[in-house]
PDB file of C-alpha atoms in Angstrom:
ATOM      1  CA  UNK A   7     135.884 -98.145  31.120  1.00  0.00           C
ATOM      2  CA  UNK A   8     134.639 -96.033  33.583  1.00  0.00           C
ATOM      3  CA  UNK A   9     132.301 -98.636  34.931  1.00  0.00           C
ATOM      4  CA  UNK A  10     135.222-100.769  35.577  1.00  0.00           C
ATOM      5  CA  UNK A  11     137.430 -98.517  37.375  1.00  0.00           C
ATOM      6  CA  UNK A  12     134.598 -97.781  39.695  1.00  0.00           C
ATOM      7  CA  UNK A  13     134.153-101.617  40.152  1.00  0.00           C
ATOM      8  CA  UNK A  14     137.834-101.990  40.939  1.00  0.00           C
ATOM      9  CA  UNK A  15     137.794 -99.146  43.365  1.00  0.00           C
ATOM     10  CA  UNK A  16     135.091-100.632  45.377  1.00  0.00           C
ATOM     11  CA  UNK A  17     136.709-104.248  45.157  1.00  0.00           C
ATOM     12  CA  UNK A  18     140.164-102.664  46.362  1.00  0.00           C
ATOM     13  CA  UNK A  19     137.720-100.810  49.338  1.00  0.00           C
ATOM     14  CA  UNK A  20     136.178-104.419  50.362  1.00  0.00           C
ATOM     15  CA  UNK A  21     139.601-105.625  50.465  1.00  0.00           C
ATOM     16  CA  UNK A  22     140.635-103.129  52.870  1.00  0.00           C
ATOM     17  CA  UNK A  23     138.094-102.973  55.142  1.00  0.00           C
ATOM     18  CA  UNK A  24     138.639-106.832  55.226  1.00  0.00           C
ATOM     19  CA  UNK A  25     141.877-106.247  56.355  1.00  0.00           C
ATOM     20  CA  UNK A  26     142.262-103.830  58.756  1.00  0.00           C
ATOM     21  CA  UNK A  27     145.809-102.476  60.063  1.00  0.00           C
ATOM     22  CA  UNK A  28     145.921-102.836  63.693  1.00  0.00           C
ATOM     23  CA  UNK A  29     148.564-101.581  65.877  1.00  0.00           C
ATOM     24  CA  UNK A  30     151.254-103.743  66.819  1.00  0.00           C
ATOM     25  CA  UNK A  31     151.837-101.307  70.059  1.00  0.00           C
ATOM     26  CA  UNK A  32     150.665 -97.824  71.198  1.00  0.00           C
ATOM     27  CA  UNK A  33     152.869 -95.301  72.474  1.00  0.00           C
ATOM     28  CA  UNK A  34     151.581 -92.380  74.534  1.00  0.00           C
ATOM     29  CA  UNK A  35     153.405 -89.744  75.947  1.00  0.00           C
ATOM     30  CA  UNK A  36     153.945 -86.862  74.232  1.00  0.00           C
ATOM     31  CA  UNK A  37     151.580 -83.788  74.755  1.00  0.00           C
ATOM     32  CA  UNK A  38     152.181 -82.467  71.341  1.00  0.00           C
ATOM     33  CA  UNK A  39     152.138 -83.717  67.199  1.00  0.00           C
ATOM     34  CA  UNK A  40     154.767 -86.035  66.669  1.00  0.00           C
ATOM     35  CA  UNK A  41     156.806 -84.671  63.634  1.00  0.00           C
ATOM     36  CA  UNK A  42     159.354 -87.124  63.325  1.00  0.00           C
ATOM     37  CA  UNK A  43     160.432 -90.634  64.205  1.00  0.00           C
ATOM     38  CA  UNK A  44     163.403 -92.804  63.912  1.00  0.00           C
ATOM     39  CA  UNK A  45     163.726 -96.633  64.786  1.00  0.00           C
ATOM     40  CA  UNK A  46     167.323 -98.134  66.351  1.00  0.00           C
ATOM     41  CA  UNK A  47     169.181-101.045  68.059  1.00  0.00           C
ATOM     42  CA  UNK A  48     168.035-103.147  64.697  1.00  0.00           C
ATOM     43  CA  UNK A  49     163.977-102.022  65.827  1.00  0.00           C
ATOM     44  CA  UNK A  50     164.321-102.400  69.858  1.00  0.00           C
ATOM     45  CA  UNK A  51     163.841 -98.554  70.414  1.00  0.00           C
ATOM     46  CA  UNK A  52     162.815 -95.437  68.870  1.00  0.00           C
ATOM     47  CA  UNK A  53     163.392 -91.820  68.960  1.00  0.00           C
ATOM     48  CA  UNK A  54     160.670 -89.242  68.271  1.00  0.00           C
ATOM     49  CA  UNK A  55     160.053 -85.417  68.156  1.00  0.00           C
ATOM     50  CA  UNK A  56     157.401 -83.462  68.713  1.00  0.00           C
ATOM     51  CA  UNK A  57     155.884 -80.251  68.902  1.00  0.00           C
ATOM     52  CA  UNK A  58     155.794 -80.366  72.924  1.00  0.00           C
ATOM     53  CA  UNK A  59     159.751 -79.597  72.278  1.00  0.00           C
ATOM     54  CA  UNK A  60     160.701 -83.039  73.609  1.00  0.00           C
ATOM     55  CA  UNK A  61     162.562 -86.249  71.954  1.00  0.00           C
ATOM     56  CA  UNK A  62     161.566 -89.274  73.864  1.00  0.00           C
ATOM     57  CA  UNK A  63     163.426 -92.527  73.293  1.00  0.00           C
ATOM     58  CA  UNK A  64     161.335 -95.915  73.367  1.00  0.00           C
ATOM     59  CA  UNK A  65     161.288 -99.473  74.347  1.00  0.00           C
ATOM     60  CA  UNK A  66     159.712-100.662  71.205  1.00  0.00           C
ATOM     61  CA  UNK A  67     159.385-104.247  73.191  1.00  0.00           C
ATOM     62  CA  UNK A  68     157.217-102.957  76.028  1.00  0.00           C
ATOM     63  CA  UNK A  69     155.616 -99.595  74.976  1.00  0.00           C
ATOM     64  CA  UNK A  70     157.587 -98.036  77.651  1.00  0.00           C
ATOM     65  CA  UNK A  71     159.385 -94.180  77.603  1.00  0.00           C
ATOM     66  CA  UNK A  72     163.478 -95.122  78.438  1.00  0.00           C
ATOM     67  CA  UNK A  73     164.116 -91.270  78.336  1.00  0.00           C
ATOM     68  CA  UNK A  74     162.322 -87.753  77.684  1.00  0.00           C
ATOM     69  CA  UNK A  75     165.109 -85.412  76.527  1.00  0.00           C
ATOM     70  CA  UNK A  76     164.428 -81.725  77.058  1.00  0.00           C
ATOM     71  CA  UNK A  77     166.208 -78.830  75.943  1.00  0.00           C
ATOM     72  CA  UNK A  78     164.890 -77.371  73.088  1.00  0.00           C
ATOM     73  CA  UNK A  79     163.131 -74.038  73.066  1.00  0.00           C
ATOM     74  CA  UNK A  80     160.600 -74.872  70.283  1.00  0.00           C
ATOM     75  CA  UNK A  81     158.802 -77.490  68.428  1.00  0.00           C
ATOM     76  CA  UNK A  82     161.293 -80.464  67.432  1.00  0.00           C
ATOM     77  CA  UNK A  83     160.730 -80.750  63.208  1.00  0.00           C
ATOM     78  CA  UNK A  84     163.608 -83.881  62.587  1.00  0.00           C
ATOM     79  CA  UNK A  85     165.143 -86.170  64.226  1.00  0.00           C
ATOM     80  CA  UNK A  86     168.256 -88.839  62.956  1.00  0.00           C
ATOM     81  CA  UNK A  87     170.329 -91.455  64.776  1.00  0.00           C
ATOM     82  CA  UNK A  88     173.680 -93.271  64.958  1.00  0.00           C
ATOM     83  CA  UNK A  89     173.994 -95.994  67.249  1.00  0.00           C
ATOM     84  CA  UNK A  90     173.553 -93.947  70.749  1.00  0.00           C
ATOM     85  CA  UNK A  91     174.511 -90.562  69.249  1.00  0.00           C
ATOM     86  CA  UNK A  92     171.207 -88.372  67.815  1.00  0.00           C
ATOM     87  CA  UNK A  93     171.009 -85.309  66.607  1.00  0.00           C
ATOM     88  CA  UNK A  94     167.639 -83.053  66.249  1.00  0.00           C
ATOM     89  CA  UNK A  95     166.251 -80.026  64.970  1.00  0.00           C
ATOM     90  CA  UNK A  96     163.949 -77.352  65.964  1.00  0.00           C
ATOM     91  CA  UNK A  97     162.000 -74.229  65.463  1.00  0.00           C
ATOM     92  CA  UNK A  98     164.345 -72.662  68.093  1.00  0.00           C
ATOM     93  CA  UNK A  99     166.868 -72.364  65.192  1.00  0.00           C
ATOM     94  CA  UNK A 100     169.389 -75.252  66.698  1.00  0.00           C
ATOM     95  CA  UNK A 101     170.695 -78.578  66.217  1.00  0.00           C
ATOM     96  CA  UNK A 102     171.092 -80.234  69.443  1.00  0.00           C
ATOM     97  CA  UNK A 103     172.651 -83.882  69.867  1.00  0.00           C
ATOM     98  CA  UNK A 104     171.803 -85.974  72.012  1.00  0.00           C
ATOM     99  CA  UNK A 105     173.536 -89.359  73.889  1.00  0.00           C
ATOM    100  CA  UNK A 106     170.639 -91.581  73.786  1.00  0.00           C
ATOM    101  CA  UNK A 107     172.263 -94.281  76.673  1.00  0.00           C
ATOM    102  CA  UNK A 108     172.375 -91.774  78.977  1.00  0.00           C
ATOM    103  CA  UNK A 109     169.390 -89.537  78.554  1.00  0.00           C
ATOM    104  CA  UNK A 110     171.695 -86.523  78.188  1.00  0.00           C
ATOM    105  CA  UNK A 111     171.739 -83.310  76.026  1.00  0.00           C
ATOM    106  CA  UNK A 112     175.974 -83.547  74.406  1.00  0.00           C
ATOM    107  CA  UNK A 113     176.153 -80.547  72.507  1.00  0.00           C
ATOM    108  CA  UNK A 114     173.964 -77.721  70.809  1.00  0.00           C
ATOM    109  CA  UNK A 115     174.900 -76.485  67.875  1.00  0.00           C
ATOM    110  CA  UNK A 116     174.429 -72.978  66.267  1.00  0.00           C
ATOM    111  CA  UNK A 117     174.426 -71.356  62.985  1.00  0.00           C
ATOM    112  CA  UNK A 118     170.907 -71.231  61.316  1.00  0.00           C
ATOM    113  CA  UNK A 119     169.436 -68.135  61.523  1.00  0.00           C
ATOM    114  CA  UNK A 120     166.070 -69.727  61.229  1.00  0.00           C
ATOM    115  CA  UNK A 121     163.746 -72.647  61.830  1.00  0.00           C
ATOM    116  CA  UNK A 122     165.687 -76.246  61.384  1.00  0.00           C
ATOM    117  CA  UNK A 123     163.596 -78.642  59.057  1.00  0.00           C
ATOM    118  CA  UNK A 124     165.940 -81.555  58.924  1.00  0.00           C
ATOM    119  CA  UNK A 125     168.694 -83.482  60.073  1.00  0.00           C
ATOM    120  CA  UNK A 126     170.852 -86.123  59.368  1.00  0.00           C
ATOM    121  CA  UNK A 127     173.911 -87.798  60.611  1.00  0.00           C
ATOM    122  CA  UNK A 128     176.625 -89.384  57.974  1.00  0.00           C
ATOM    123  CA  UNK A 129     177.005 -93.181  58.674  1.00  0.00           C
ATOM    124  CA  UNK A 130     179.971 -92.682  60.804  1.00  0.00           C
ATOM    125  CA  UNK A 131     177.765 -90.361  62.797  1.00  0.00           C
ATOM    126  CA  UNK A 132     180.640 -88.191  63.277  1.00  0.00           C
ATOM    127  CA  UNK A 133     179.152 -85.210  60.655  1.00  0.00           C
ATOM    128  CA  UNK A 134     175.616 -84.464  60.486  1.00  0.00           C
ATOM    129  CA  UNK A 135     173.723 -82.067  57.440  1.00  0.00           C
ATOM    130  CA  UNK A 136     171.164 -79.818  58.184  1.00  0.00           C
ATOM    131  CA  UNK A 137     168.400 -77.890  56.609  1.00  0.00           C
ATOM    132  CA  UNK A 138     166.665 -74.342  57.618  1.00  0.00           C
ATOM    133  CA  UNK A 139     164.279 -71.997  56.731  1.00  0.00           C
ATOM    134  CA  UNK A 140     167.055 -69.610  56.477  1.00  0.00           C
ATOM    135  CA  UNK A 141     167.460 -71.243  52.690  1.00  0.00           C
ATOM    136  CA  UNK A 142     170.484 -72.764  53.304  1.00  0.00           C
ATOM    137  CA  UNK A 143     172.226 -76.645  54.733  1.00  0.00           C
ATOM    138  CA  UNK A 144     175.377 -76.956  56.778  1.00  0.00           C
ATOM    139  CA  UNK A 145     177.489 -79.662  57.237  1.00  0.00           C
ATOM    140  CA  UNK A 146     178.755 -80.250  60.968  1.00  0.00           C
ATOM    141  CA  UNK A 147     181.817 -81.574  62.352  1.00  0.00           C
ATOM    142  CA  UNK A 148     179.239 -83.346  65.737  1.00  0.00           C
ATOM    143  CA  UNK A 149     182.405 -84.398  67.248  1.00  0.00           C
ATOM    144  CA  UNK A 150     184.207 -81.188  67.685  1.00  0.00           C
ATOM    145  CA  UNK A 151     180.879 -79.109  67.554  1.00  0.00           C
ATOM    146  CA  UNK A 152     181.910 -76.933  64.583  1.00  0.00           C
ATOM    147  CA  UNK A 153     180.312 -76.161  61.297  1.00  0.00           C
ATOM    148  CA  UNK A 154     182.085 -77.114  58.403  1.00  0.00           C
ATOM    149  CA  UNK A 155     180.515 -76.000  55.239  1.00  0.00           C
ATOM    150  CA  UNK A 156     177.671 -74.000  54.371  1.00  0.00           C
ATOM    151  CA  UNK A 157     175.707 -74.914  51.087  1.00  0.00           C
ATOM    152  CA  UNK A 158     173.797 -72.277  49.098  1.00  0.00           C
ATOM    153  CA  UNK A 159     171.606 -72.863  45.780  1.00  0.00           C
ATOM    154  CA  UNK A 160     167.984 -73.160  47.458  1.00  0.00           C
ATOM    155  CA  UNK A 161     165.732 -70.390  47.136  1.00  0.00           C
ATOM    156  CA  UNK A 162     163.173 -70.879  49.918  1.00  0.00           C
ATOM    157  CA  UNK A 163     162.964 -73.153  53.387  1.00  0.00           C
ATOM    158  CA  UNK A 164     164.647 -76.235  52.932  1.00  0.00           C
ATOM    159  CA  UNK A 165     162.785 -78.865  54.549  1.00  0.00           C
ATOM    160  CA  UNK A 166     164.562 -82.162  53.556  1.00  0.00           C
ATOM    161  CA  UNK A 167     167.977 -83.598  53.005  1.00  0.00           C
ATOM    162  CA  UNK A 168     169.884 -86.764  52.676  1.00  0.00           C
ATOM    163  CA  UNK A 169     173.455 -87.845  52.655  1.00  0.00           C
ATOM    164  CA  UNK A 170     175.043 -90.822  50.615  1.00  0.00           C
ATOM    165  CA  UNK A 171     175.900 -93.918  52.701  1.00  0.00           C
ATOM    166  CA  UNK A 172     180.165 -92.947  51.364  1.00  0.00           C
ATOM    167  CA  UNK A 173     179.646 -88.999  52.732  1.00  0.00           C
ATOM    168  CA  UNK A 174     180.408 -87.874  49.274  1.00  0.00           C
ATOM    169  CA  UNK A 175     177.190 -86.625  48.239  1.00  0.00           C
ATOM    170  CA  UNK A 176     173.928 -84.668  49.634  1.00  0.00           C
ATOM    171  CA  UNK A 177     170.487 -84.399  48.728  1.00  0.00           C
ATOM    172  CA  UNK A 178     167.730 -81.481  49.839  1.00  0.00           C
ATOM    173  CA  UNK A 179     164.382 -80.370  49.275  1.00  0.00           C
ATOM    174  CA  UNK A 180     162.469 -77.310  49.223  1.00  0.00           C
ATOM    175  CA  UNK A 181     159.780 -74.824  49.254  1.00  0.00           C
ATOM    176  CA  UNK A 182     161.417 -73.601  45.956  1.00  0.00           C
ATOM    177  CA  UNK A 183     160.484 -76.836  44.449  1.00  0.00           C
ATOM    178  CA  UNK A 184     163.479 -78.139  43.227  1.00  0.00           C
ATOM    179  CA  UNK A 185     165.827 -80.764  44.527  1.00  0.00           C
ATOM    180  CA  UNK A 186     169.507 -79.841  44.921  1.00  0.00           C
ATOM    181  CA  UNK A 187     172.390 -82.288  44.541  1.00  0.00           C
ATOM    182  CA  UNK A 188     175.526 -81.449  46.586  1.00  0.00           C
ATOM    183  CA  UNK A 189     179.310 -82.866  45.997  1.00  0.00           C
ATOM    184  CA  UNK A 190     180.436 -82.865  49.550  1.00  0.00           C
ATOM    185  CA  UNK A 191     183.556 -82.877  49.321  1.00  0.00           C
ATOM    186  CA  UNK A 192     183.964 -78.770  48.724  1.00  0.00           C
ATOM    187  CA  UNK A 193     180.602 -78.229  48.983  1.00  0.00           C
ATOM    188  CA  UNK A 194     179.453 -77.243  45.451  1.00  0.00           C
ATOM    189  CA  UNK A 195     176.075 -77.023  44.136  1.00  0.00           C
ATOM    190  CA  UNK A 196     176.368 -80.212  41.346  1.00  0.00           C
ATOM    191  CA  UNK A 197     172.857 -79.514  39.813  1.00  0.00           C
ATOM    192  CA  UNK A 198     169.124 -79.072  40.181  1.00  0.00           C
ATOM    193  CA  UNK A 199     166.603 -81.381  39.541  1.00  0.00           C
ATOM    194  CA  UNK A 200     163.053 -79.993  38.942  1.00  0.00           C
ATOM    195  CA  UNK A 201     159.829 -81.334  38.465  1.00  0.00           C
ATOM    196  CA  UNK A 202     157.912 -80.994  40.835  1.00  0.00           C
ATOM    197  CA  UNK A 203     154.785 -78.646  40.557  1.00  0.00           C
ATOM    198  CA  UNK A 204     154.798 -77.611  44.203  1.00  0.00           C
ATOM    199  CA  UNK A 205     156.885 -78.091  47.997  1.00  0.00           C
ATOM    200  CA  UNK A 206     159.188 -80.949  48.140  1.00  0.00           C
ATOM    201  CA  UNK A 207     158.973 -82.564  51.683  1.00  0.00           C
ATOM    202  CA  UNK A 208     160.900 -85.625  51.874  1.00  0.00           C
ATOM    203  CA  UNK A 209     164.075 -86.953  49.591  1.00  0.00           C
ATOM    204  CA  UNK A 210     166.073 -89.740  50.321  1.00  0.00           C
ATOM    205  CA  UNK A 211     169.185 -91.251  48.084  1.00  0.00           C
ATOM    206  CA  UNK A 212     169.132 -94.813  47.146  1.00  0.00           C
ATOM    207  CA  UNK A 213     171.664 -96.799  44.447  1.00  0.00           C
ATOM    208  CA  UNK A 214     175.123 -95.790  45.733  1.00  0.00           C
ATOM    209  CA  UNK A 215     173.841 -91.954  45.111  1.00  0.00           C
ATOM    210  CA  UNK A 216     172.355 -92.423  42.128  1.00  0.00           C
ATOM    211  CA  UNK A 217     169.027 -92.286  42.073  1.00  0.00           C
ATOM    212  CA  UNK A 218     166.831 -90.527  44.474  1.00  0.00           C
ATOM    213  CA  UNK A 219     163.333 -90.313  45.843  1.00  0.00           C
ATOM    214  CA  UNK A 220     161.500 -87.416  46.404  1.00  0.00           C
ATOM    215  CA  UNK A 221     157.898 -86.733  48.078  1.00  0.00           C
ATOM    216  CA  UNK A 222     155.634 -83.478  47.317  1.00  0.00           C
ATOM    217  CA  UNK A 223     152.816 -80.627  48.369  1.00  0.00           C
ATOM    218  CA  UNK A 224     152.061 -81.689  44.530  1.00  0.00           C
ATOM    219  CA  UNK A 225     150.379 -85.309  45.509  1.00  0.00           C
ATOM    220  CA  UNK A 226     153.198 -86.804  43.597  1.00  0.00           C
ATOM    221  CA  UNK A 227     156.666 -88.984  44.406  1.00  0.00           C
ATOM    222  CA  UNK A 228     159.221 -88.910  42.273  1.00  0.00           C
ATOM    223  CA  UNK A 229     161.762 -91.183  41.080  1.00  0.00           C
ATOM    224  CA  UNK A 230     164.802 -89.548  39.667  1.00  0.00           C
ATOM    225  CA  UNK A 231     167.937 -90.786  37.765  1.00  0.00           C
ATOM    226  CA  UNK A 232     170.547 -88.441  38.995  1.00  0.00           C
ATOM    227  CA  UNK A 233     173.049 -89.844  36.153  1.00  0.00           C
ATOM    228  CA  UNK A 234     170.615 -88.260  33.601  1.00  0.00           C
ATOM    229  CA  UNK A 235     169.557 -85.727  35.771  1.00  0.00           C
ATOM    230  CA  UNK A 236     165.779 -86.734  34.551  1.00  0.00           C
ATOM    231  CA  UNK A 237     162.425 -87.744  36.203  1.00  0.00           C
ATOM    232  CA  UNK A 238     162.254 -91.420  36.047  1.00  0.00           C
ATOM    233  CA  UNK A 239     159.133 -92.355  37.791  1.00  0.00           C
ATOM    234  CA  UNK A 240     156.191 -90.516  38.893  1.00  0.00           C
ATOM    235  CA  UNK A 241     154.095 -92.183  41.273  1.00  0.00           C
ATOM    236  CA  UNK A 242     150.389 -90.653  41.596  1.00  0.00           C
ATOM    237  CA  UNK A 243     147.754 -91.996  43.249  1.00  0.00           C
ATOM    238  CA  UNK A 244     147.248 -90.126  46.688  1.00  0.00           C
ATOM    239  CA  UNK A 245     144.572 -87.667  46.918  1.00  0.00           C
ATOM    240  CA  UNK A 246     146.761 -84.785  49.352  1.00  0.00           C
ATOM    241  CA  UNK A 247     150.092 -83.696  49.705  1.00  0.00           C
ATOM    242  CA  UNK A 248     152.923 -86.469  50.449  1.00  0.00           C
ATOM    243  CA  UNK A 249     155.141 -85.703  53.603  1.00  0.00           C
ATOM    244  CA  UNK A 250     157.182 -88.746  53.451  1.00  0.00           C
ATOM    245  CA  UNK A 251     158.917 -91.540  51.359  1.00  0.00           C
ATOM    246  CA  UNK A 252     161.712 -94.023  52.119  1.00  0.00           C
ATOM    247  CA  UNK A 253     163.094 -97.088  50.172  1.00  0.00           C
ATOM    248  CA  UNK A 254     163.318-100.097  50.971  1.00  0.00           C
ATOM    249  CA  UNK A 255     164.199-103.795  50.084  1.00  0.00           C
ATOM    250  CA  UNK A 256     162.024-106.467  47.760  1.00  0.00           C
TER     251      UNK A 256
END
């Protein structure tokens, strides 16, 4: 058995090194690691953040920078967009949003008392959830700048999130380990899913909110069932820690 595993490793090497990935397009320009990146206008542009405490937005057509948006004080962690309207997050301990036609800084908003991990914007993009080092998310009002609720059950740096495509429900991610479901709507810790033997990083909702998708320090993703509140996947395979997961269609 062993024999054949090592065959089929080596097979699945040849195949890859057959088929190299080559970039479609290279973009240079920031100065810093690139923490996060987020593609818009149905894959025309694309907004990134990096540790040189810039967003820059992207012609994904030509390669070319459409705007460098400056403002924050500190390494930029997360970044999420609606249409024109993105917000971002930052060691610096703020949210800022940003109107991506013009170039412009909108609005920066306040309340963490510590570094923002993540960030993301309802689909209306009207409300945006946020998650800090400070333990804690809040949910934002963007349009009127004001912070709506502030959700407590985490007990170490949150460093993911996720919001339902309906607004009704959140998901986050932390140091602690655990996941957190949230019922938006008064802001109530729903339950905890747990699992995971070390940092969650990345979490993301998927079946109308009922299922989810997590990504860990542990080497591991998880699929969860959040009906039964149970594990109902784990997917092992890479060798580190996993600082990202999405899903997608067939």
């Amino acid at each position: 058995e062993e024999s054949d595993d090592k065959e089929s490793d080596e097979e699945l090497e040849d195949e890859v090194e057959e088929f190299p990935i080559i970039p479609f397009t290279e973009l240079k320009g920031h100065t810093g690691g690139v923490w996060s990146v987020k593609a818009f206008d149905n894959g025309h542009k694309m907004l990134s953040g990096s540790y040189d405490k810039t967003l820059k937005v992207w012609d994904l057509t030509t390669g070319k920078v459409l705007h460098t948006l400056k403002g924050h004080k500190s390494r930029v962690y997360r970044c999420d967009v609606y249409k024109d309207i993105a917000i971002s997050g930052s060691k610096d301990k703020t949210v800022r949003v940003w109107d991506l036609a013009a170039g412009s800084m909108v609005s920066v908003l306040k309340g963490h008392s510590s570094t923002v991990w993540c960030c993301r914007l309802f689909a209306n993009g009207t409300k945006a959830l946020t998650g800090s080092s400070d333990n804690t998310l809040i949910v934002w009002d963007v349009v009127n700048k004001k912070q709506l609720k502030t959700l407590k059950g985490h007990e170490d740096n949150v460093y993911c999130c996720h919001v339902s495509n309906d607004g009704a429900r959140a998901l986050s991610g932390s140091q602690d380990g655990t996941l957190c479901v949230w019922d938006l709507s008064d802001g109530t810790l729903e339950f905890q899913l747990k699992g995971h033997g070390d940092y969650v990083w990345d979490c993301v909702l998927f079946e109308n909110g009922t299922k989810a998708l997590s990504a860990s320090f542990d080497k591991t993703l998880r699929v969860w069932n959040l009906d039964t509140k149970q594990t109902e996947l784990i997917l092992e395979g890479h060798k580190s820690c996993v600082r990202c997961c999405c899903v997608f269609d067939k």
